[in-house]
Coordinates of C-alpha atoms and ligand atoms in Angstrom, one line a residue:
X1 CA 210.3 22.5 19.4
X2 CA 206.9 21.5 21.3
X3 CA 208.6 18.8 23.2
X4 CA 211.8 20.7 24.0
X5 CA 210.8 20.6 28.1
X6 CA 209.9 17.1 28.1
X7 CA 213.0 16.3 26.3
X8 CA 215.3 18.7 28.2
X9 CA 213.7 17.1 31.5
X10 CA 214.6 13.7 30.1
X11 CA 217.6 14.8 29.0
X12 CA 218.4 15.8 32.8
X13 CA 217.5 12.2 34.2
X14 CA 220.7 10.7 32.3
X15 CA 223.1 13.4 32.4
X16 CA 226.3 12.3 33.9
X17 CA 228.5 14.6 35.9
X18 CA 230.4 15.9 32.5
X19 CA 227.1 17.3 31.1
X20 CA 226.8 14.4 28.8
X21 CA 223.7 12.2 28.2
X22 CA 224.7 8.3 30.0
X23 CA 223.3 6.7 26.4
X24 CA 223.4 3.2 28.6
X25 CA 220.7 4.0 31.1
X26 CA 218.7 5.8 28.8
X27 CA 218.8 2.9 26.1
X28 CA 218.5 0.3 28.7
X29 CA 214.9 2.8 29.9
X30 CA 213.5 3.0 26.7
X31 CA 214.1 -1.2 26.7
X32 CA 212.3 -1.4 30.0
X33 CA 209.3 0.5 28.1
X34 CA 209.4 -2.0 25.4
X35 CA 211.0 -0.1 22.7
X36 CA 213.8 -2.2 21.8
X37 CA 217.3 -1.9 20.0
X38 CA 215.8 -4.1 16.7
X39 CA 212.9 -1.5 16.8
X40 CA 213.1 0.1 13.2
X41 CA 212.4 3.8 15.0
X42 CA 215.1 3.2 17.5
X43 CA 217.8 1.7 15.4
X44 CA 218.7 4.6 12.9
X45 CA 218.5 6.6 16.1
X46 CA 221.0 4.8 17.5
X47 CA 223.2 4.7 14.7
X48 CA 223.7 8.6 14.7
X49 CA 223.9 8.7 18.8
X50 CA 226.9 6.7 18.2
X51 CA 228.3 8.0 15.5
X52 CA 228.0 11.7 17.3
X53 CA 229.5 9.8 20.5
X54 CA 232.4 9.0 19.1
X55 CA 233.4 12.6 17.8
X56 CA 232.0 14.6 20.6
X57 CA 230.4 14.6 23.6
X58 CA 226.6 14.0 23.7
X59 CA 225.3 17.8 25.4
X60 CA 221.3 18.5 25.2
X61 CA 221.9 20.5 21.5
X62 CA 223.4 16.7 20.5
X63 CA 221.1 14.8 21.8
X64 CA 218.6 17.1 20.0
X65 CA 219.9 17.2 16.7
X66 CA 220.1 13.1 16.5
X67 CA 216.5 13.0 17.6
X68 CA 214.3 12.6 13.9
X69 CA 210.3 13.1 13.3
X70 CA 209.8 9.1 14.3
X71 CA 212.2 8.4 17.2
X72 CA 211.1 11.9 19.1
X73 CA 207.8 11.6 19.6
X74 CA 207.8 8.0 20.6
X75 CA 210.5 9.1 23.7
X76 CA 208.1 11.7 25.0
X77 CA 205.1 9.5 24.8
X78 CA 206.9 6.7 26.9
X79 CA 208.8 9.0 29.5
X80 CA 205.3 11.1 30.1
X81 CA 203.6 7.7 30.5
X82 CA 201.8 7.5 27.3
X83 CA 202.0 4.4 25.5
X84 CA 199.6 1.8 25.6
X85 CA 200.9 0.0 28.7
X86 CA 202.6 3.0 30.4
X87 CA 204.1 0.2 33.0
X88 CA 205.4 -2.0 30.6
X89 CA 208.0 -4.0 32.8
X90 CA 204.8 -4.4 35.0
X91 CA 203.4 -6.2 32.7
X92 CA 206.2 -8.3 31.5
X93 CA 206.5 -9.7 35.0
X94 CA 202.9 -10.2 35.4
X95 CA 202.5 -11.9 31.9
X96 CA 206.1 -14.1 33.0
X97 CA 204.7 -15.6 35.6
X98 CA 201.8 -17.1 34.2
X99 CA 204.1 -17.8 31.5
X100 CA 206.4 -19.7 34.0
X101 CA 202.9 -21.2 35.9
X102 CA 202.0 -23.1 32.9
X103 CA 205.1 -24.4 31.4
X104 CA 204.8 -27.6 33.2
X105 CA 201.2 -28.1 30.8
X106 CA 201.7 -31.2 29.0
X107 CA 198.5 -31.6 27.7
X108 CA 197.9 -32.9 24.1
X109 CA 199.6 -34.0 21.4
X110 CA 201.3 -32.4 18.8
X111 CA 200.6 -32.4 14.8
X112 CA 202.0 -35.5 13.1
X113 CA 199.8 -35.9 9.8
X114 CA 203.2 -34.5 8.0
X115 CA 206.9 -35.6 9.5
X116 CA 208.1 -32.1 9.6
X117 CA 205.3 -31.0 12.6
X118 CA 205.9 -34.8 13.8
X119 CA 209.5 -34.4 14.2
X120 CA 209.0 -31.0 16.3
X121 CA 209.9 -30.9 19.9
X122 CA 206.7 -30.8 21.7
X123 CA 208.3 -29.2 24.7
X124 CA 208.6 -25.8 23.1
X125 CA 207.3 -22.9 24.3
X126 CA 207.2 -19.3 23.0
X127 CA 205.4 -16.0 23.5
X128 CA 205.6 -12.4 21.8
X129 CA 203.8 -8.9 22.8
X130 CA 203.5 -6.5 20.6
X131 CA 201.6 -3.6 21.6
X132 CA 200.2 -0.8 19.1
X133 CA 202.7 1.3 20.2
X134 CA 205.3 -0.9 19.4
X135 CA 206.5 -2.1 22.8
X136 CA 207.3 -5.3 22.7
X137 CA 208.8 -8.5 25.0
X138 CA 209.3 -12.3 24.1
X139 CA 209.8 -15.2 26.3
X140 CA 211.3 -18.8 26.0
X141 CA 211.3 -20.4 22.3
X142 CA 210.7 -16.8 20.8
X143 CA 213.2 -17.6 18.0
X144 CA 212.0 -21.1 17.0
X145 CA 211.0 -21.0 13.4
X146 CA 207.9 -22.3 12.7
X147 CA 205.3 -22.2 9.7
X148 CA 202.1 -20.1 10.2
X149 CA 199.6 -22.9 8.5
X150 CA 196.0 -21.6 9.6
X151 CA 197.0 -18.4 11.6
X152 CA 197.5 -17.5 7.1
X153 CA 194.0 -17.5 7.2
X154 CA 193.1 -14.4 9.0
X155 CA 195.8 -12.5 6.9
X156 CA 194.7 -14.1 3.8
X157 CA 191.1 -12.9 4.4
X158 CA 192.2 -9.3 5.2
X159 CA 194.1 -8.9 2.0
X160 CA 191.4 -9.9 -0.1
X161 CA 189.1 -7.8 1.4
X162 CA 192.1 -5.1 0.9
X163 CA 191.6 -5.9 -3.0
X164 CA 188.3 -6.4 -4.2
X165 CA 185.9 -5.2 -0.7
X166 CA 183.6 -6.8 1.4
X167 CA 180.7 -7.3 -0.9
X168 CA 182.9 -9.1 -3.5
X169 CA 184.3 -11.3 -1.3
X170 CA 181.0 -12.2 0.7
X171 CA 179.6 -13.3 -2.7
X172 CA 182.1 -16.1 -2.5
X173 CA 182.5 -16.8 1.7
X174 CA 179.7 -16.5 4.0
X175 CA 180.6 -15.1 7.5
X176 CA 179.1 -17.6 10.3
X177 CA 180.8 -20.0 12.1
X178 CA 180.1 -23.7 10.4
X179 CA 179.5 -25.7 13.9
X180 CA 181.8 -28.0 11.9
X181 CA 185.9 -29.3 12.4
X182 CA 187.9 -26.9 10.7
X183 CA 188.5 -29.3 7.6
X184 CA 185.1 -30.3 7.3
X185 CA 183.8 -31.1 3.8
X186 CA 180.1 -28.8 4.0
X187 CA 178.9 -25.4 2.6
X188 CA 176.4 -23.5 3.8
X189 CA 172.9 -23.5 2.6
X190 CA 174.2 -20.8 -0.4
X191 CA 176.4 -23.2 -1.1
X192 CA 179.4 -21.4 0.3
X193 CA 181.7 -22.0 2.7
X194 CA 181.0 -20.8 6.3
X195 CA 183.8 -18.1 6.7
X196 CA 187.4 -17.9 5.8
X197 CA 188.6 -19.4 9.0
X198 CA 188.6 -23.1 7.9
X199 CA 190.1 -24.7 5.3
X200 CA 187.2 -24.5 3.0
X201 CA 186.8 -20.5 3.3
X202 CA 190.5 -20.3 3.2
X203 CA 191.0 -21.9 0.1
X204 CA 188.2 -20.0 -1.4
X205 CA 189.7 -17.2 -0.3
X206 CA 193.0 -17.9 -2.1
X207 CA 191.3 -18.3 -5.4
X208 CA 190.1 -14.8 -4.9
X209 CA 193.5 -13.2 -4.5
X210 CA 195.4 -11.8 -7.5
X211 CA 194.3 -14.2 -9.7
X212 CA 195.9 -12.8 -12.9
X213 CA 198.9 -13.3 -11.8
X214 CA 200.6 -16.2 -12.0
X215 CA 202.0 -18.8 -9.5
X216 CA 204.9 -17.1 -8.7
X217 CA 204.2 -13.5 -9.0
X218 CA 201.2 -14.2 -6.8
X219 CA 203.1 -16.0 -3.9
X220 CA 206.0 -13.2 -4.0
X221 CA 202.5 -11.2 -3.6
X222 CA 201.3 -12.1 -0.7
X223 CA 205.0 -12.4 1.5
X224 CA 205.9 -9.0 0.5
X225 CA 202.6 -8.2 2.2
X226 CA 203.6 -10.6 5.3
X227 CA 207.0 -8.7 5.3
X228 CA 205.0 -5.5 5.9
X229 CA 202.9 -6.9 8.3
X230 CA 205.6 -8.2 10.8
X231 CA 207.5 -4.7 10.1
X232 CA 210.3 -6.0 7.9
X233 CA 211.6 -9.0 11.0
X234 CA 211.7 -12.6 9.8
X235 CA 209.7 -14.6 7.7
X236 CA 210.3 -17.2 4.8
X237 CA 209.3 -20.6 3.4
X238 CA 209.4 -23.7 4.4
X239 CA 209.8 -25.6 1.3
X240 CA 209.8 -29.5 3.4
X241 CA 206.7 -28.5 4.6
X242 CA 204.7 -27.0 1.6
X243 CA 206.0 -30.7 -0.1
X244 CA 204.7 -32.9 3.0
X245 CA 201.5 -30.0 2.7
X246 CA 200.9 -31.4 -1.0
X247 CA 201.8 -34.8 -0.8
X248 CA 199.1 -35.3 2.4
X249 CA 196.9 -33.6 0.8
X250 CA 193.7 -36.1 0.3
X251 CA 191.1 -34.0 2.4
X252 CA 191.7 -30.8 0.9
X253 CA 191.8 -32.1 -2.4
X254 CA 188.1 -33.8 -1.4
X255 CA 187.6 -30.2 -0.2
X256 CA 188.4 -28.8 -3.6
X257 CA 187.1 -31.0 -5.9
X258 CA 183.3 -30.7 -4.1
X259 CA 183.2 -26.9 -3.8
X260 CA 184.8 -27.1 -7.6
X261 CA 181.1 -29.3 -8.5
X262 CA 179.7 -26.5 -6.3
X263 CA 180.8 -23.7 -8.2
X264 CA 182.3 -22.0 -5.2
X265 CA 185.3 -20.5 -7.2
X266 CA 185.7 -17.6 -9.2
X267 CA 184.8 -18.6 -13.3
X268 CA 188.6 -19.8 -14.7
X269 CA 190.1 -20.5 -11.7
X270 CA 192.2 -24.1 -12.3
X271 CA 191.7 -26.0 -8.7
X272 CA 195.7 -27.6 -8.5
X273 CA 196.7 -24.0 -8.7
X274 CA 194.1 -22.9 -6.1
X275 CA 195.6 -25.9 -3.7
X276 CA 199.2 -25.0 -4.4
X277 CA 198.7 -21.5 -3.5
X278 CA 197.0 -22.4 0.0
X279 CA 199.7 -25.0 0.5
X280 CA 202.8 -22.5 0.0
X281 CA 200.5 -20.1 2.1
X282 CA 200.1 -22.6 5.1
X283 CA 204.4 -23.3 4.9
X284 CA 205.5 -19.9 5.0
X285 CA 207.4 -19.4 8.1
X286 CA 208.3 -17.1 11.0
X287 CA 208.5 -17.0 14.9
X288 CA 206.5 -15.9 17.4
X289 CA 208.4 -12.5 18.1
X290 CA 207.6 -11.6 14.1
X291 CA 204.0 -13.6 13.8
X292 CA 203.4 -11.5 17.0
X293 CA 204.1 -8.1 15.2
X294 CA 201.9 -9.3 12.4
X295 CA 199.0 -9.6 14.6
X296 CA 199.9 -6.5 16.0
X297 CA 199.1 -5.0 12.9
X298 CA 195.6 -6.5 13.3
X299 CA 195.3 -4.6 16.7
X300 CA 196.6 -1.6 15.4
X301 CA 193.9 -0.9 12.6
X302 CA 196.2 -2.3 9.8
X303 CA 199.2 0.1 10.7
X304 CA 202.6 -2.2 11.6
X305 CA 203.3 -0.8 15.2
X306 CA 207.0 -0.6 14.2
X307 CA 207.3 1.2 11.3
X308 CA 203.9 3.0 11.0
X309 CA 203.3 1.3 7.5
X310 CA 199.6 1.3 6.4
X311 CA 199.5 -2.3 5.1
X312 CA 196.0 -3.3 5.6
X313 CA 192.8 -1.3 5.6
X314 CA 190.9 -0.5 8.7
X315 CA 187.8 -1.8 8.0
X316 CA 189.2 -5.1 6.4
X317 CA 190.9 -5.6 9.4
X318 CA 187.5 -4.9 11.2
X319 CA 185.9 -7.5 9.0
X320 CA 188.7 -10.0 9.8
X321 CA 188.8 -9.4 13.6
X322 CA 185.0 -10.2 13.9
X323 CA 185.6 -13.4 12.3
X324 CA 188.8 -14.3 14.1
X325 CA 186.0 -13.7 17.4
X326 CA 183.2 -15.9 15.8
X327 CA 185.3 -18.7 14.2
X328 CA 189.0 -18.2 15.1
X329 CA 189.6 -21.1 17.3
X330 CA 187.9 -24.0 15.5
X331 CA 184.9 -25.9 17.4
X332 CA 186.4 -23.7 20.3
X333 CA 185.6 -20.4 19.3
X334 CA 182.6 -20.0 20.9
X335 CA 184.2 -21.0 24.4
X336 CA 187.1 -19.3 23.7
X337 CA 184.9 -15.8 22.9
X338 CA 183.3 -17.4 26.6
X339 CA 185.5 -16.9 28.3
X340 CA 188.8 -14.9 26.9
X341 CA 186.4 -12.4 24.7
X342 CA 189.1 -11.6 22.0
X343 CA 189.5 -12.4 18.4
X344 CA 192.2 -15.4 17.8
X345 CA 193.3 -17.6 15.1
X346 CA 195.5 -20.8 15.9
X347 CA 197.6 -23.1 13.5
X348 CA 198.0 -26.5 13.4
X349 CA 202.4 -25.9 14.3
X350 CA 200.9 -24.4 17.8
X351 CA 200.5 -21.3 17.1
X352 CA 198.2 -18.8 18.3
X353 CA 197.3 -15.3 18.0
X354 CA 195.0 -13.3 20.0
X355 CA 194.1 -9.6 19.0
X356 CA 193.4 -7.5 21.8
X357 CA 192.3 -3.9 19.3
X358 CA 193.5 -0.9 19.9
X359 CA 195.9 -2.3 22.3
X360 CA 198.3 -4.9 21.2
X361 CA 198.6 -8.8 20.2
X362 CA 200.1 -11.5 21.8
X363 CA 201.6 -15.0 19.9
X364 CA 201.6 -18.0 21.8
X365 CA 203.8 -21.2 20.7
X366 CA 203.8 -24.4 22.2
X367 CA 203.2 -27.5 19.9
X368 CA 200.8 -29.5 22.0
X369 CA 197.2 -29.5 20.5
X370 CA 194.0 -30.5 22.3
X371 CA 191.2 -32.5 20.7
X372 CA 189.8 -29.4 18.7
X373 CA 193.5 -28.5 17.3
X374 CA 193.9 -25.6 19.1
X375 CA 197.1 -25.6 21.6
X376 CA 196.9 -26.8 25.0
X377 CA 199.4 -24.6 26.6
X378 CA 198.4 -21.9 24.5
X379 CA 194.7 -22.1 26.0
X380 CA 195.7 -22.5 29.4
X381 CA 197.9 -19.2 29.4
X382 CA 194.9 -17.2 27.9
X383 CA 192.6 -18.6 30.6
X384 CA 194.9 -18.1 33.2
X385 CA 196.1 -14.2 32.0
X386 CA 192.4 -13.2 31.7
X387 CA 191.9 -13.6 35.5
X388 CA 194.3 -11.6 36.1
X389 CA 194.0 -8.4 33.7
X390 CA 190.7 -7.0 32.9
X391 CA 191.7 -7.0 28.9
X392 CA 188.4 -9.2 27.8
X393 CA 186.4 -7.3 25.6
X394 CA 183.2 -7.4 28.0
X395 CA 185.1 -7.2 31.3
X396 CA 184.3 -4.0 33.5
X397 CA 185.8 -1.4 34.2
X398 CA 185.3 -1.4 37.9
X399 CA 186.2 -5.2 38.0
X400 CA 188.9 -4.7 41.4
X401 CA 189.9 -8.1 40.8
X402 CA 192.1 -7.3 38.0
X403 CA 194.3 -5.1 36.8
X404 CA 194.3 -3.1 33.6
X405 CA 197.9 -2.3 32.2
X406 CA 196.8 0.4 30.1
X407 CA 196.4 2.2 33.5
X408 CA 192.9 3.9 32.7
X409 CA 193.1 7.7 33.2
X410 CA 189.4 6.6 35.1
X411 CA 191.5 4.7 37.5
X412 CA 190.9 7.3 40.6
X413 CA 194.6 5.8 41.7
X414 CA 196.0 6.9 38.9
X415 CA 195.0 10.0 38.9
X416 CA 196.1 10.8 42.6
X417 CA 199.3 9.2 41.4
X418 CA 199.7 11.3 38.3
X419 CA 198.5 14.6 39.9
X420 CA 201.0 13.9 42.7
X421 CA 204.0 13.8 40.6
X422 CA 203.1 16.4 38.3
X423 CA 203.0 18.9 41.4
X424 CA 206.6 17.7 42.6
X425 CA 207.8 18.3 39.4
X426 CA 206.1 21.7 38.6
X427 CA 206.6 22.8 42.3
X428 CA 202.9 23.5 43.0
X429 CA 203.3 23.0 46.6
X430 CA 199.6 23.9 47.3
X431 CA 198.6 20.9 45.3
X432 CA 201.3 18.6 47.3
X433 CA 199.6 19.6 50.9
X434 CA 196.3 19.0 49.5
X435 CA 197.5 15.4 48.6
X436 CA 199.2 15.0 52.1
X437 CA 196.4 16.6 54.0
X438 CA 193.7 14.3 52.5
X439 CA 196.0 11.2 53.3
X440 CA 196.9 10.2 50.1
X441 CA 199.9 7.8 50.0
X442 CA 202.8 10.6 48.9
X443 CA 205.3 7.7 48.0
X444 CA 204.4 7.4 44.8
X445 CA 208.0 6.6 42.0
X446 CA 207.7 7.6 38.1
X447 CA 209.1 5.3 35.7
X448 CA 212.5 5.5 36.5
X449 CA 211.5 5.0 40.4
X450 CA 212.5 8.0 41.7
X451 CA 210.4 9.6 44.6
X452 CA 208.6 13.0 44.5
X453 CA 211.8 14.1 46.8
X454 CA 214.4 12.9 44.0
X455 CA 211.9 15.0 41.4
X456 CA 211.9 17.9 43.3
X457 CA 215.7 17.4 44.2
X458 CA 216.3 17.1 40.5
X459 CA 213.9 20.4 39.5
X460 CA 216.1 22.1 42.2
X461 CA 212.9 23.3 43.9
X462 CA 214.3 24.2 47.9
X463 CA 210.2 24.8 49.0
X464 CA 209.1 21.5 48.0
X465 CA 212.0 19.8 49.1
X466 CA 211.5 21.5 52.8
X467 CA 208.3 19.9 53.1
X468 CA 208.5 17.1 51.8
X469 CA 211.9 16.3 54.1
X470 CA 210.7 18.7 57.4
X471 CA 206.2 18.1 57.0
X472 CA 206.2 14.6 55.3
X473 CA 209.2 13.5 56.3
X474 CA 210.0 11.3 53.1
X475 CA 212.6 9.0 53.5
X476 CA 216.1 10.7 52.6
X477 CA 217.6 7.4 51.6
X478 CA 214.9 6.3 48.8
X479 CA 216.9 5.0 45.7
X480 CA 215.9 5.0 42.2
X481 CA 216.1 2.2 39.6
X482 CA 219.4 3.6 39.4
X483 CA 220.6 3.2 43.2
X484 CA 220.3 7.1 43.3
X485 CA 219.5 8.7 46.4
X486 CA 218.1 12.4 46.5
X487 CA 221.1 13.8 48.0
X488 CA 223.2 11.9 44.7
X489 CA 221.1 14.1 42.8
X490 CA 221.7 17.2 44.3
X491 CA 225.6 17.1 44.0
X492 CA 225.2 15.8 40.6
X493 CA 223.6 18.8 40.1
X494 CA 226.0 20.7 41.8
X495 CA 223.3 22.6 44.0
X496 CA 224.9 23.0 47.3
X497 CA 222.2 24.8 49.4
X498 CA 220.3 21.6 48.7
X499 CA 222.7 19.4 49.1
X500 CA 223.9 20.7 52.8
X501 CA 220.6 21.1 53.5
X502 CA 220.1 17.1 53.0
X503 CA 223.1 16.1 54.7
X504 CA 222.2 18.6 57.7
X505 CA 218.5 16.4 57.7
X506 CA 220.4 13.5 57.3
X507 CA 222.6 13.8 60.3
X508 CA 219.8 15.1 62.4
X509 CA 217.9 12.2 61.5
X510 CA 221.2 10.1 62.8
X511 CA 221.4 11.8 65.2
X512 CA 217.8 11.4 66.5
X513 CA 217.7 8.1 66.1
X514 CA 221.2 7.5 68.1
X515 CA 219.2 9.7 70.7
X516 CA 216.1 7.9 70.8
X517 CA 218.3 4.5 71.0
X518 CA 220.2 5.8 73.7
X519 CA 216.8 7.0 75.7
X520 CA 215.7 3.8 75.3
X521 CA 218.8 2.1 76.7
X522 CA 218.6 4.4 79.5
X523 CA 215.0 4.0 80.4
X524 CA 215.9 0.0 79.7
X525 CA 217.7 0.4 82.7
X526 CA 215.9 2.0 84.9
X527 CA 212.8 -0.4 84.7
X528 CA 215.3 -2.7 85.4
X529 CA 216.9 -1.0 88.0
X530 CA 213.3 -0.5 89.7
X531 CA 212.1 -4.0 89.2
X532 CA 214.8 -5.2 91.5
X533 CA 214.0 -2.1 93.8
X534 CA 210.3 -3.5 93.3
X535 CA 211.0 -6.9 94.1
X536 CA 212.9 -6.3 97.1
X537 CA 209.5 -4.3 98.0
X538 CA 207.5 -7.2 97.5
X539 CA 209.9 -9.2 99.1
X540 CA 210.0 -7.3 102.3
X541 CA 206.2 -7.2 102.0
X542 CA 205.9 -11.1 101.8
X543 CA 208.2 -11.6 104.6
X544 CA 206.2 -9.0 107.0
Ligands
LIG1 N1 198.0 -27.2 6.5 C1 196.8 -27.4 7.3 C2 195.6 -27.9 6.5 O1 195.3 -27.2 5.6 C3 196.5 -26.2 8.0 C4 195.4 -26.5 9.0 C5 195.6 -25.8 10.3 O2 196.5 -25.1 10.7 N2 194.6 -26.0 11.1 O3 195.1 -28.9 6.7

């Protein structure tokens, strides 16, 4: 097996003293990298570990034979500091406190043109990351249900172009933003509706879906896609809403009934239908920890980041991510592409989604809407995370100011970093002195925090360990995430020329700095003893 050193080394960082892998600390690990115990990869995983647990103990061949083609890979990637956001818990802390900065944002006002969004506590306040990888965190109101109204649109748009192509569906919805409120009764000077992103486009791009299909069939359609897209986690209907939707539904009637005279829709399409089918699309439901998963599908090319499923095309999911970027934010989207520079799409419950590709998606929730529709809090966050991480589409690379969690192999740091603890933990000792003699800062922790001295403790490795305690003198008493010292190591590992060898440092070290406290106390007193001899001096002097 390729991967059979990675995972023995792995393997090594949990073992407990009876040889057996400590399934706690590794879980609780691969939770710290965002791979969580709902993740469809980890769970079945789990399962087995269990199962095998329970009948005997867990040695290296067990833990290998539980491993399967999904759950493997995605362990080496995240211990060799490969996913997406190799410092995931970074992050997490990072995005929690701007999280935490704007709670107190009481801006707007939220939706009340139906009772259901009226009756909503305005206070709540969500967020979701989902990262192509998979990794994934929520804060706050993660679980509230709420229903996905225009964040549909995006999704919508995609599918469609999933079904019949671009060309088709341009023939029907242009592709520029309309300048115009998102309801807005106008077409374009083809007579089409701007883009797929307002209501008019949207409910164009409803008509176009599965069309032969009736009612039913085509709404069971379209959530058996949804279900894909958020990887099998929650979403449903909200049948209150998709009622209130119809019965307040005046505008997009209006809407209808002029693109109808303007023959926007395809030739036998019936208009109610159309409307009912954009309505029960606007009242599905979910929360942001499943909406978020769904957008992460967007960032990663149409593949759900938890399960791998190829749900959308690539290129319809390029199409729809330009179009979240020109028009996904109402009469904001050009500000928002201003100054956040990612493709988003926001719903009237307070939803928003922003698509960062290739990387990962986050889901805002928080009621409140601002003049435009768009949610207050929501906004705020964005603007407030983008000065701090350089994850706009046009920001630089060499912008200092912020930090980039995907950890750029450019980023020199990194490198030094990286190159640093590969040496301690292949034993190239030439490589280490090079390091130290060119100054670089040799406390540098992996992911579990342990220090180059606990790595080369832990590859049993008596050279590296030498110099590291006797040339760099490294600090003996360094604990990792797991309150380990080196010396813990060492006896865990049963190597007793290393261990002794520690202690011996360690007591010298005591034992020195008992020394040095006792010189001082000594020379203390001496100074002292000739300031008084001194003053008597000068006092034998003044009295001459
Ligand atoms: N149901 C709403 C409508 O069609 C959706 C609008 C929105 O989320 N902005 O009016």
């Amino acid at each position: 097996m390729e991967n059979k050193n990675t995972l023995e080394k792995i393997f090594e960082i949990f073992k407990t003293e009876k040889g057996s892998l400590n399934l706690s600390k590794f879980v609780k690990t691969l939770n710290d990298f965002g791979i969580l115990n709902d993740d469809p990869r980890l769970a079945p995983f789990l399962k087995r570990v269990k199962e095998l647990q329970e009948k005997k103990q867990l040695n290296f061949e067990a833990f290998l034979s539980v491993l399967d083609p999904t759950i493997e890979p995605l362990i080496v990637k995240a211990f060799s500091g490969k996913l997406i956001i190799p410092s995931f818990k970074e992050f997490k802390k990072l995005v929690e406190e701007v999280f935490e900065d704007v709670r107190d944002c009481k801006d707007g006002k939220a939706a009340d043109y139906i009772p259901q969004l009226a009756r909503v506590d305005p206070d709540l306040w969500g967020l979701s990351v989902c990262t192509v990888d998979g990794q994934r965190f929520n804060l706050g109101d993660f679980e509230k249900i709420y229903t996905i109204q225009s964040t549909s649109k995006p999704f919508t748009y995609a599918m469609a172009l999933d079904l019949y192509g671009s060309d088709y569906v341009q023939e029907y919805v242009s592709a520029e933003p309309s300048g115009e409120g998102f309801n807005e009764i106008c077409l374009d000077d083809n007579n089409k509706p701007h883009n797929p992103m307002i209501n008019a486009g949207a409910i164009v791009t409803s008509s176009l879906v599965k069309p032969e299909l009736n009612l039913a069939d085509r709404f069971e359609y379209m959530m058996n896609i949804f279900r894909k897209l958020s990887g099998g986690t929650y979403v449903g209907f909200n049948n209150s809403v998709y009622l209130s939707e119809k019965s307040v539904a005046d505008r997009n009637f209006a809407l209808g009934y002029y693109m109808k005279e303007n023959d926007c829709f395809p030739k036998g399409s019936c208009l109610k239908t159309i409307l009912e089918f954009y309505f029960q699309l606007c009242s599905i439901e979910t929360k942001c920890s499943a909406h978020c998963i769904m957008a992460g599908t967007l960032a990663n090319g149409g593949v759900c980041p938890i399960t791998g499923e190829e749900v959308l095309d690539d290129v319809s999911v390029q199409h729809t991510l330009s179009l979240m970027l020109s028009c996904g934010m109402y009469d904001y989207s050009g500000q928002f592409a201003y100054k956040i520079g990612l493709p988003a799409k926001s719903g009237v419950s307070g939803s928003i989604l922003v698509v960062i590709p290739n990387v990962m998606a986050i889901c805002l929730y928080s009621p409140r809407l601002d003049k435009l529709g768009n949610s207050s809090r929501g906004l705020l966050f964005m603007e407030k995370l983008l000065k701090k991480v350089n994850l706009h589409q046009f920001d630089s690379d060499n912008n200092a100011a912020k930090i980039d969690p995907r950890g750029h192999i450019s980023d020199f740091k990194d490198l030094e970093k990286n190159s640093i603890l590969q040496a301690a933990m292949t034993g190239d000792l030439e490589m280490l002195r090079r390091h130290f003699s060119n100054g670089a800062d040799i406390d540098v922790r992996n992911v579990i925090g342990q220090t180059i001295l606990h790595i080369a403790v832990a590859e049993e490795n008596m050279r590296i360990v030498k110099y590291l305690v006797d040339v760099c003198e490294m600090n003996l008493n360094a604990k990792d995430t797991w309150g380990e010292t080196p010396l813990d190591i060492a006896e865990k590992r049963g190597n007793i020329e290393i261990s002794t060898f520690l202690r011996c440092r360690m007591i010298l070290k005591d034992l020195d700095s008992s020394q040095i406290a006792k010189n001082r106390q000594e020379l203390a007193g001496l100074k002292e003893q000739r300031t008084s001899v001194g003053s008597e001096d000068s006092g034998v002097v003044t009295s001459f």
